[in-house]
């Protein structure tokens, strides 16, 4: 186990570092905007999750590229790993540019569906319009992430990503408050800063990949149609899963908005804090994607099976450790994001549940990614969406707006359903049907 743990950590820690940096940037945005008031925080929350819906259709490119690159390396064909990346970049542009423009034009209608509060909707509209202009850049960045994670060089991706996030934070702060001669844009300045940083990131990733990886076939060429078809077959189910998951999260926020604006503002903070716990496990899951796909490429199903469970054990320990401050010091943590005592009081027990309950999520977070590495993207989509749309959302509406139990009941249900998802994915992993999938 020590040697296997070392391999998991060597591959997983850089991915975790990059993903934590993204989570910290989201938390920093929430902290900067949160001190503008609960209306601004609620507006940015609505805009953020509407943007999540927009970028969902290109997010699956990351796992698709990663699975193909790792599989080719496992098969002893490293010179062919550039083709999946080329296909991913092409698909990101062809899907992302028209999608971003369409969402920009439809922003008044989209945000109007999500909030009936004119002040919240106005802030959400401006923030959302800036964010969706970067959909193509987000897709390209996910493709680059898949390439470097699948190539066992996640450290390079992490170092570049950290620099991009620092630039994002500094630029957003200046645009929010009007520093260094820039206009004071308030909450929408965070959206513009993120948009600019995403495109800057794409340019940086492209130049570094061109410089470091010419031996892996990165020199630009038109990807073969077969490679585009393979990538689409792997990525489309995951992208649809992300789309419906994002739509479900946005609908969850709409349900919470029916309870109250204060609940909506606190829920936005809770989700970003929960991501601080979830993303390390997702990062470990991405390490499992590479390890499982590489083992299957080498024809070793037993090794692939063991990697899944080994990574789950590491994730459980990590989530338990990271969750401790959330249930020990909830008031202090919430005070970093909101000033009002009533908002802090509203979020104390949901935040404690987040710290205690995230361990239940380890199996779902890791084994879903491991199944993606095996090519079972359709199965992951069906389980995730069935759990969310057939169980969580109907019960959330019943508990909240209908029965009036409030934010604590809604958040408790959210934590419990993640435990159910973990149990389902654990059973599927143990049965090994994924070992017969060819990609």
Tab-separated table of C-alpha atoms in Angstrom:
chain	number	residue	atom	x	y	z
A	1	UNK	CA	0.000	0.000	0.000
A	2	UNK	CA	2.788	2.567	0.682
A	3	UNK	CA	3.930	2.363	-2.954
A	4	UNK	CA	0.358	2.564	-4.242
A	5	UNK	CA	-0.342	5.472	-1.869
A	6	UNK	CA	2.744	7.227	-3.218
A	7	UNK	CA	1.502	6.853	-6.800
A	8	UNK	CA	-1.949	8.142	-5.842
A	9	UNK	CA	-0.495	11.182	-4.089
A	10	UNK	CA	2.085	11.977	-6.787
A	11	UNK	CA	-0.658	12.068	-9.394
A	12	UNK	CA	-3.503	13.338	-7.203
A	13	UNK	CA	-1.929	16.102	-5.093
A	14	UNK	CA	-1.173	18.440	-8.028
A	15	UNK	CA	-4.729	17.939	-9.327
A	16	UNK	CA	-6.074	18.648	-5.841
A	17	UNK	CA	-3.911	21.767	-5.603
A	18	UNK	CA	-5.256	23.099	-8.872
A	19	UNK	CA	-8.859	22.335	-7.953
A	20	UNK	CA	-8.479	23.814	-4.471
A	21	UNK	CA	-7.095	26.968	-6.014
A	22	UNK	CA	-10.265	27.205	-8.135
A	23	UNK	CA	-12.413	26.678	-5.051
A	24	UNK	CA	-10.474	29.299	-3.115
A	25	UNK	CA	-10.988	31.778	-5.955
A	26	UNK	CA	-14.739	31.122	-5.844
A	27	UNK	CA	-14.669	31.620	-2.071
A	28	UNK	CA	-12.672	34.815	-2.491
A	29	UNK	CA	-15.237	36.081	-4.997
A	30	UNK	CA	-17.998	35.235	-2.526
A	31	UNK	CA	-16.138	37.037	0.263
A	32	UNK	CA	-15.504	40.142	-1.874
A	33	UNK	CA	-19.078	40.286	-3.131
A	34	UNK	CA	-20.616	39.153	0.168
A	35	UNK	CA	-19.495	42.319	1.894
A	36	UNK	CA	-21.455	44.303	-0.684
A	37	UNK	CA	-24.620	42.889	0.900
A	38	UNK	CA	-26.939	39.886	0.715
A	39	UNK	CA	-28.583	41.140	-2.501
A	40	UNK	CA	-25.239	41.234	-4.323
A	41	UNK	CA	-24.301	37.816	-2.964
A	42	UNK	CA	-27.650	36.329	-3.997
A	43	UNK	CA	-27.359	37.891	-7.477
A	44	UNK	CA	-23.870	36.484	-8.033
A	45	UNK	CA	-25.119	33.112	-6.769
A	46	UNK	CA	-27.914	33.054	-9.355
A	47	UNK	CA	-25.508	34.150	-12.103
A	48	UNK	CA	-22.895	31.589	-11.086
A	49	UNK	CA	-25.197	28.608	-11.289
A	50	UNK	CA	-26.796	29.804	-14.507
A	51	UNK	CA	-23.239	29.962	-15.885
A	52	UNK	CA	-22.626	26.444	-14.569
A	53	UNK	CA	-25.481	25.298	-16.793
A	54	UNK	CA	-23.885	27.040	-19.789
A	55	UNK	CA	-20.394	25.577	-19.375
A	56	UNK	CA	-21.677	22.091	-18.527
A	57	UNK	CA	-21.856	21.079	-22.190
A	58	UNK	CA	-18.080	21.529	-22.571
A	59	UNK	CA	-16.986	20.218	-19.153
A	60	UNK	CA	-17.143	16.580	-20.271
A	61	UNK	CA	-14.248	17.213	-22.656
A	62	UNK	CA	-11.817	17.052	-19.719
A	63	UNK	CA	-12.682	13.507	-18.651
A	64	UNK	CA	-12.939	12.327	-22.266
A	65	UNK	CA	-9.503	13.633	-23.228
A	66	UNK	CA	-7.992	12.292	-19.985
A	67	UNK	CA	-9.379	8.778	-20.456
A	68	UNK	CA	-8.153	8.576	-24.077
A	69	UNK	CA	-4.691	9.954	-23.303
A	70	UNK	CA	-4.194	7.591	-20.332
A	71	UNK	CA	-5.471	4.615	-22.333
A	72	UNK	CA	-3.050	5.332	-25.215
A	73	UNK	CA	-0.169	5.594	-22.773
A	74	UNK	CA	-1.181	2.293	-21.164
A	75	UNK	CA	-1.256	0.691	-24.619
A	76	UNK	CA	2.307	1.904	-25.269
A	77	UNK	CA	1.324	4.545	-27.852
A	78	UNK	CA	2.407	7.884	-26.281
A	79	UNK	CA	2.984	9.519	-29.686
A	80	UNK	CA	-0.791	9.329	-30.326
A	81	UNK	CA	-1.827	11.268	-27.216
A	82	UNK	CA	-1.918	14.610	-29.045
A	83	UNK	CA	-4.914	13.629	-31.187
A	84	UNK	CA	-7.455	13.553	-28.312
A	85	UNK	CA	-6.315	17.015	-27.223
A	86	UNK	CA	-6.674	18.403	-30.758
A	87	UNK	CA	-10.164	16.956	-30.959
A	88	UNK	CA	-11.059	18.436	-27.553
A	89	UNK	CA	-9.855	21.925	-28.480
A	90	UNK	CA	-11.750	21.848	-31.765
A	91	UNK	CA	-14.974	20.707	-30.097
A	92	UNK	CA	-14.586	23.363	-27.363
A	93	UNK	CA	-14.480	26.141	-29.957
A	94	UNK	CA	-17.234	24.773	-32.209
A	95	UNK	CA	-19.611	24.270	-29.267
A	96	UNK	CA	-18.471	27.039	-26.922
A	97	UNK	CA	-18.564	30.105	-29.168
A	98	UNK	CA	-22.193	29.812	-30.385
A	99	UNK	CA	-23.345	28.558	-26.975
A	100	UNK	CA	-21.785	31.526	-25.175
A	101	UNK	CA	-23.249	34.033	-27.626
A	102	UNK	CA	-26.710	32.454	-27.396
A	103	UNK	CA	-26.651	32.583	-23.584
A	104	UNK	CA	-25.471	36.201	-23.649
A	105	UNK	CA	-28.453	37.161	-25.805
A	106	UNK	CA	-30.875	35.114	-23.701
A	107	UNK	CA	-29.545	36.397	-20.350
A	108	UNK	CA	-32.611	38.536	-19.446
A	109	UNK	CA	-34.935	35.560	-19.962
A	110	UNK	CA	-32.664	33.029	-18.189
A	111	UNK	CA	-32.060	35.163	-15.091
A	112	UNK	CA	-35.692	36.262	-15.032
A	113	UNK	CA	-36.726	32.628	-14.662
A	114	UNK	CA	-34.442	32.163	-11.668
A	115	UNK	CA	-35.256	35.230	-9.563
A	116	UNK	CA	-38.366	37.333	-9.061
A	117	UNK	CA	-36.456	39.928	-7.020
A	118	UNK	CA	-35.604	42.801	-9.448
A	119	UNK	CA	-32.488	43.850	-7.529
A	120	UNK	CA	-31.106	40.302	-7.366
A	121	UNK	CA	-31.966	39.672	-11.032
A	122	UNK	CA	-30.227	42.871	-12.186
A	123	UNK	CA	-26.951	41.888	-10.531
A	124	UNK	CA	-27.252	38.280	-11.671
A	125	UNK	CA	-27.905	39.357	-15.278
A	126	UNK	CA	-24.772	41.521	-15.567
A	127	UNK	CA	-22.565	38.937	-13.860
A	128	UNK	CA	-23.931	36.082	-15.998
A	129	UNK	CA	-23.402	37.927	-19.294
A	130	UNK	CA	-19.694	38.368	-18.622
A	131	UNK	CA	-19.206	34.784	-17.483
A	132	UNK	CA	-20.882	33.099	-20.487
A	133	UNK	CA	-18.637	34.914	-22.946
A	134	UNK	CA	-15.866	32.588	-21.738
A	135	UNK	CA	-17.603	29.238	-22.422
A	136	UNK	CA	-15.208	28.384	-25.286
A	137	UNK	CA	-12.182	29.186	-23.114
A	138	UNK	CA	-13.532	26.997	-20.301
A	139	UNK	CA	-13.916	24.079	-22.736
A	140	UNK	CA	-10.354	24.484	-24.016
A	141	UNK	CA	-8.997	24.661	-20.465
A	142	UNK	CA	-10.810	21.449	-19.534
A	143	UNK	CA	-9.286	19.762	-22.596
A	144	UNK	CA	-5.799	20.880	-21.540
A	145	UNK	CA	-6.478	19.624	-18.007
A	146	UNK	CA	-7.490	16.214	-19.345
A	147	UNK	CA	-4.336	16.021	-21.466
A	148	UNK	CA	-1.905	16.789	-18.650
A	149	UNK	CA	-3.708	14.678	-16.056
A	150	UNK	CA	-3.843	11.732	-18.472
A	151	UNK	CA	-0.136	12.169	-19.229
A	152	UNK	CA	0.834	11.830	-15.526
A	153	UNK	CA	2.059	15.453	-15.554
A	154	UNK	CA	-0.613	17.090	-13.448
A	155	UNK	CA	2.043	19.153	-11.633
A	156	UNK	CA	2.642	21.328	-14.694
A	157	UNK	CA	-1.066	21.989	-15.065
A	158	UNK	CA	-1.335	22.911	-11.364
A	159	UNK	CA	1.501	25.438	-11.504
A	160	UNK	CA	0.006	27.190	-14.505
A	161	UNK	CA	-3.472	27.133	-13.005
A	162	UNK	CA	-2.327	28.706	-9.741
A	163	UNK	CA	-0.842	31.648	-11.633
A	164	UNK	CA	-4.021	32.093	-13.654
A	165	UNK	CA	-6.173	32.049	-10.504
A	166	UNK	CA	-3.999	34.650	-8.789
A	167	UNK	CA	-4.364	36.887	-11.842
A	168	UNK	CA	-8.131	36.275	-11.779
A	169	UNK	CA	-8.418	37.255	-8.103
A	170	UNK	CA	-6.351	40.423	-8.464
A	171	UNK	CA	-8.152	41.579	-11.612
A	172	UNK	CA	-11.608	40.860	-10.188
A	173	UNK	CA	-10.829	42.738	-6.980
A	174	UNK	CA	-9.640	45.773	-8.940
A	175	UNK	CA	-12.741	45.720	-11.164
A	176	UNK	CA	-15.116	45.338	-8.208
A	177	UNK	CA	-13.633	48.298	-6.321
A	178	UNK	CA	-12.264	50.460	-9.178
A	179	UNK	CA	-8.543	50.230	-8.375
A	180	UNK	CA	-5.525	50.998	-10.607
A	181	UNK	CA	-7.610	53.249	-12.857
A	182	UNK	CA	-10.144	50.532	-13.695
A	183	UNK	CA	-13.892	51.244	-13.464
A	184	UNK	CA	-15.688	50.349	-10.223
A	185	UNK	CA	-18.142	47.748	-11.526
A	186	UNK	CA	-19.318	46.182	-8.271
A	187	UNK	CA	-20.422	42.541	-8.401
A	188	UNK	CA	-20.270	42.311	-12.204
A	189	UNK	CA	-16.561	43.152	-12.036
A	190	UNK	CA	-15.992	39.646	-10.662
A	191	UNK	CA	-17.649	38.238	-13.800
A	192	UNK	CA	-15.541	40.308	-16.187
A	193	UNK	CA	-12.329	39.476	-14.325
A	194	UNK	CA	-13.050	35.755	-14.544
A	195	UNK	CA	-13.896	35.993	-18.252
A	196	UNK	CA	-10.593	37.697	-19.082
A	197	UNK	CA	-8.637	35.239	-16.915
A	198	UNK	CA	-10.194	32.208	-18.675
A	199	UNK	CA	-9.030	33.359	-22.123
A	200	UNK	CA	-5.613	34.310	-20.761
A	201	UNK	CA	-5.419	30.811	-19.313
A	202	UNK	CA	-6.166	29.194	-22.673
A	203	UNK	CA	-3.304	31.103	-24.288
A	204	UNK	CA	-0.903	30.152	-21.499
A	205	UNK	CA	-1.886	26.460	-21.586
A	206	UNK	CA	-1.510	26.382	-25.389
A	207	UNK	CA	1.933	28.000	-25.400
A	208	UNK	CA	3.258	25.746	-22.634
A	209	UNK	CA	1.856	22.573	-24.183
A	210	UNK	CA	3.352	23.550	-27.556
A	211	UNK	CA	6.727	24.091	-25.859
A	212	UNK	CA	6.802	21.041	-23.571
A	213	UNK	CA	5.001	18.294	-25.478
A	214	UNK	CA	5.888	18.328	-29.205
A	215	UNK	CA	7.055	14.700	-28.895
A	216	UNK	CA	3.471	13.674	-28.005
A	217	UNK	CA	2.117	14.977	-31.272
A	218	UNK	CA	0.839	18.354	-30.055
A	219	UNK	CA	1.955	20.259	-33.171
A	220	UNK	CA	-1.399	21.420	-34.491
A	221	UNK	CA	-3.051	19.289	-37.134
A	222	UNK	CA	-6.618	18.453	-37.966
A	223	UNK	CA	-7.767	15.602	-35.656
A	224	UNK	CA	-8.859	12.398	-37.436
A	225	UNK	CA	-12.663	11.969	-37.654
A	226	UNK	CA	-12.384	8.680	-35.719
A	227	UNK	CA	-10.706	10.480	-32.808
A	228	UNK	CA	-13.448	13.126	-32.764
A	229	UNK	CA	-16.050	10.345	-32.730
A	230	UNK	CA	-14.306	8.543	-29.847
A	231	UNK	CA	-14.042	11.736	-27.832
A	232	UNK	CA	-17.671	12.653	-28.491
A	233	UNK	CA	-18.803	9.179	-27.416
A	234	UNK	CA	-16.919	9.500	-24.116
A	235	UNK	CA	-17.575	13.195	-23.475
A	236	UNK	CA	-21.212	13.631	-24.493
A	237	UNK	CA	-22.749	11.525	-21.685
A	238	UNK	CA	-20.565	13.280	-19.118
A	239	UNK	CA	-21.408	16.699	-20.589
A	240	UNK	CA	-25.128	15.877	-20.532
A	241	UNK	CA	-24.718	14.683	-16.952
A	242	UNK	CA	-23.023	17.968	-16.073
A	243	UNK	CA	-25.766	19.921	-17.872
A	244	UNK	CA	-28.608	18.212	-16.046
A	245	UNK	CA	-26.672	18.297	-12.780
A	246	UNK	CA	-26.068	22.036	-13.232
A	247	UNK	CA	-29.714	22.532	-14.148
A	248	UNK	CA	-30.662	20.630	-11.010
A	249	UNK	CA	-28.367	22.780	-8.854
A	250	UNK	CA	-29.864	25.900	-10.422
A	251	UNK	CA	-33.372	24.561	-9.775
A	252	UNK	CA	-32.304	23.850	-6.189
A	253	UNK	CA	-31.340	27.514	-5.856
A	254	UNK	CA	-34.672	28.534	-7.356
A	255	UNK	CA	-36.430	26.399	-4.722
A	256	UNK	CA	-34.340	27.973	-1.954
A	257	UNK	CA	-35.161	31.428	-3.373
A	258	UNK	CA	-38.837	30.631	-2.751
A	259	UNK	CA	-37.952	30.249	0.934
A	260	UNK	CA	-36.198	33.646	1.109
A	261	UNK	CA	-33.360	35.880	-0.149
A	262	UNK	CA	-31.400	35.377	3.092
A	263	UNK	CA	-31.565	31.591	2.621
A	264	UNK	CA	-30.407	31.998	-0.978
A	265	UNK	CA	-27.417	34.116	0.050
A	266	UNK	CA	-26.378	31.613	2.751
A	267	UNK	CA	-26.868	28.672	0.365
A	268	UNK	CA	-24.446	30.280	-2.104
A	269	UNK	CA	-21.796	30.447	0.622
A	270	UNK	CA	-22.553	26.869	1.750
A	271	UNK	CA	-22.143	25.467	-1.760
A	272	UNK	CA	-18.779	27.182	-2.220
A	273	UNK	CA	-17.613	25.948	1.178
A	274	UNK	CA	-18.818	22.430	0.363
A	275	UNK	CA	-16.762	22.572	-2.840
A	276	UNK	CA	-13.708	23.265	-0.712
A	277	UNK	CA	-14.257	19.788	0.758
A	278	UNK	CA	-15.502	18.060	-2.376
A	279	UNK	CA	-12.820	19.175	-4.825
A	280	UNK	CA	-9.912	17.324	-3.160
A	281	UNK	CA	-11.922	14.107	-3.458
A	282	UNK	CA	-12.771	14.941	-7.075
A	283	UNK	CA	-9.054	15.563	-7.660
A	284	UNK	CA	-8.251	12.144	-6.225
A	285	UNK	CA	-11.023	10.749	-8.410
A	286	UNK	CA	-9.297	12.252	-11.456
A	287	UNK	CA	-6.132	10.496	-10.384
A	288	UNK	CA	-8.213	7.301	-10.290
A	289	UNK	CA	-9.410	8.084	-13.852
A	290	UNK	CA	-5.817	8.010	-15.089
A	291	UNK	CA	-4.722	5.017	-12.978
A	292	UNK	CA	-7.751	2.912	-13.936
A	293	UNK	CA	-7.606	3.787	-17.639
A	294	UNK	CA	-3.850	3.151	-17.763
A	295	UNK	CA	-4.268	-0.257	-16.051
A	296	UNK	CA	-7.063	-1.254	-18.427
A	297	UNK	CA	-4.924	-0.175	-21.386
A	298	UNK	CA	-2.234	-2.536	-20.074
A	299	UNK	CA	-4.834	-5.327	-19.713
A	300	UNK	CA	-4.714	-5.532	-15.891
A	301	UNK	CA	-8.344	-5.456	-14.659
A	302	UNK	CA	-7.454	-6.481	-11.087
A	303	UNK	CA	-5.055	-3.542	-10.742
A	304	UNK	CA	-7.716	-1.186	-12.073
A	305	UNK	CA	-10.219	-2.520	-9.520
A	306	UNK	CA	-7.760	-2.088	-6.641
A	307	UNK	CA	-6.937	1.463	-7.671
A	308	UNK	CA	-10.574	2.465	-7.290
A	309	UNK	CA	-10.827	1.250	-3.694
A	310	UNK	CA	-7.370	2.514	-2.713
A	311	UNK	CA	-8.261	6.035	-3.833
A	312	UNK	CA	-11.607	5.875	-1.975
A	313	UNK	CA	-9.757	5.088	1.277
A	314	UNK	CA	-7.444	8.068	0.805
A	315	UNK	CA	-10.406	10.331	0.021
A	316	UNK	CA	-12.316	9.284	3.162
A	317	UNK	CA	-9.368	10.179	5.382
A	318	UNK	CA	-8.814	13.485	3.616
A	319	UNK	CA	-12.463	14.557	3.766
A	320	UNK	CA	-12.703	13.692	7.476
A	321	UNK	CA	-9.662	15.855	8.205
A	322	UNK	CA	-10.767	18.784	6.053
A	323	UNK	CA	-14.282	18.719	7.481
A	324	UNK	CA	-13.236	19.181	11.116
A	325	UNK	CA	-13.054	23.017	11.102
A	326	UNK	CA	-16.519	23.208	9.529
A	327	UNK	CA	-18.241	21.577	12.497
A	328	UNK	CA	-15.877	22.947	15.158
A	329	UNK	CA	-15.838	26.635	14.113
A	330	UNK	CA	-18.876	27.330	11.882
A	331	UNK	CA	-19.515	30.877	13.171
A	332	UNK	CA	-15.957	32.020	12.490
A	333	UNK	CA	-15.962	30.542	8.978
A	334	UNK	CA	-19.331	32.034	8.028
A	335	UNK	CA	-18.211	35.397	9.397
A	336	UNK	CA	-15.598	35.578	6.648
A	337	UNK	CA	-18.356	35.826	4.030
A	338	UNK	CA	-21.333	37.570	5.634
A	339	UNK	CA	-21.675	40.340	8.209
A	340	UNK	CA	-25.271	39.973	9.358
A	341	UNK	CA	-25.759	37.940	12.536
A	342	UNK	CA	-29.010	36.442	11.211
A	343	UNK	CA	-27.230	35.039	8.156
A	344	UNK	CA	-24.492	33.499	10.314
A	345	UNK	CA	-27.120	31.937	12.595
A	346	UNK	CA	-28.982	30.565	9.584
A	347	UNK	CA	-25.873	28.828	8.245
A	348	UNK	CA	-24.361	27.313	11.415
A	349	UNK	CA	-26.039	23.897	11.429
A	350	UNK	CA	-26.025	23.414	7.635
A	351	UNK	CA	-22.275	24.111	7.699
A	352	UNK	CA	-21.778	21.650	10.561
A	353	UNK	CA	-23.651	19.030	8.562
A	354	UNK	CA	-21.369	19.774	5.607
A	355	UNK	CA	-18.279	19.070	7.681
A	356	UNK	CA	-19.711	15.890	9.191
A	357	UNK	CA	-21.452	14.541	6.112
A	358	UNK	CA	-18.926	14.957	3.304
A	359	UNK	CA	-17.265	11.655	4.225
A	360	UNK	CA	-20.428	10.002	2.910
A	361	UNK	CA	-19.653	11.547	-0.470
A	362	UNK	CA	-16.206	9.978	-0.915
A	363	UNK	CA	-17.395	6.885	-2.766
A	364	UNK	CA	-19.528	8.819	-5.222
A	365	UNK	CA	-16.838	11.419	-5.923
A	366	UNK	CA	-14.002	8.928	-6.501
A	367	UNK	CA	-15.758	5.954	-8.065
A	368	UNK	CA	-17.731	8.108	-10.518
A	369	UNK	CA	-14.406	9.403	-11.851
A	370	UNK	CA	-12.922	5.886	-11.852
A	371	UNK	CA	-15.876	4.661	-13.922
A	372	UNK	CA	-15.281	7.515	-16.370
A	373	UNK	CA	-11.705	6.268	-16.726
A	374	UNK	CA	-13.106	2.850	-17.625
A	375	UNK	CA	-15.369	4.398	-20.266
A	376	UNK	CA	-18.648	3.987	-18.337
A	377	UNK	CA	-19.718	7.606	-18.818
A	378	UNK	CA	-23.310	6.691	-19.751
A	379	UNK	CA	-23.748	4.673	-16.546
A	380	UNK	CA	-22.385	7.517	-14.398
A	381	UNK	CA	-24.794	9.914	-16.096
A	382	UNK	CA	-27.852	7.738	-15.461
A	383	UNK	CA	-27.071	7.136	-11.775
A	384	UNK	CA	-26.189	10.746	-11.005
A	385	UNK	CA	-29.171	12.265	-12.768
A	386	UNK	CA	-31.640	9.671	-11.501
A	387	UNK	CA	-30.582	10.311	-7.930
A	388	UNK	CA	-30.794	14.070	-8.346
A	389	UNK	CA	-33.967	14.479	-10.411
A	390	UNK	CA	-36.064	11.591	-9.081
A	391	UNK	CA	-35.119	11.855	-5.392
A	392	UNK	CA	-33.494	15.122	-4.327
A	393	UNK	CA	-35.336	17.841	-6.216
A	394	UNK	CA	-38.918	16.594	-5.603
A	395	UNK	CA	-38.214	16.058	-1.892
A	396	UNK	CA	-36.473	19.447	-1.649
A	397	UNK	CA	-39.519	21.238	-3.016
A	398	UNK	CA	-41.747	19.288	-0.650
A	399	UNK	CA	-39.631	20.036	2.430
A	400	UNK	CA	-38.978	23.704	1.600
A	401	UNK	CA	-41.717	25.750	-0.102
A	402	UNK	CA	-44.547	23.250	0.545
A	403	UNK	CA	-43.976	22.150	4.164
A	404	UNK	CA	-41.896	25.156	5.212
A	405	UNK	CA	-39.037	23.333	6.949
A	406	UNK	CA	-36.423	25.760	5.643
A	407	UNK	CA	-32.747	25.649	4.723
A	408	UNK	CA	-31.620	23.131	7.362
A	409	UNK	CA	-34.007	20.434	6.137
A	410	UNK	CA	-33.067	21.077	2.506
A	411	UNK	CA	-29.351	20.861	3.256
A	412	UNK	CA	-29.770	17.687	5.341
A	413	UNK	CA	-31.503	16.010	2.401
A	414	UNK	CA	-28.698	17.082	0.058
A	415	UNK	CA	-26.063	15.467	2.324
A	416	UNK	CA	-28.027	12.212	2.716
A	417	UNK	CA	-28.575	11.736	-1.033
A	418	UNK	CA	-24.818	11.895	-1.609
A	419	UNK	CA	-24.471	8.925	0.747
A	420	UNK	CA	-27.011	7.046	-1.358
A	421	UNK	CA	-25.027	7.832	-4.512
A	422	UNK	CA	-21.847	6.494	-2.882
A	423	UNK	CA	-23.554	3.196	-2.060
A	424	UNK	CA	-24.781	2.790	-5.652
A	425	UNK	CA	-21.383	3.513	-7.218
A	426	UNK	CA	-19.642	1.174	-4.752
A	427	UNK	CA	-21.934	-1.691	-5.783
A	428	UNK	CA	-21.335	-0.988	-9.479
A	429	UNK	CA	-17.565	-0.854	-9.000
A	430	UNK	CA	-17.537	-4.150	-7.162
A	431	UNK	CA	-19.459	-5.928	-9.945
A	432	UNK	CA	-16.776	-4.980	-12.550
A	433	UNK	CA	-19.090	-4.668	-15.560
A	434	UNK	CA	-16.981	-1.638	-16.507
A	435	UNK	CA	-13.993	-3.926	-17.264
A	436	UNK	CA	-15.605	-5.057	-20.547
A	437	UNK	CA	-15.916	-1.560	-22.064
A	438	UNK	CA	-13.614	-0.695	-24.973
A	439	UNK	CA	-12.636	2.865	-25.871
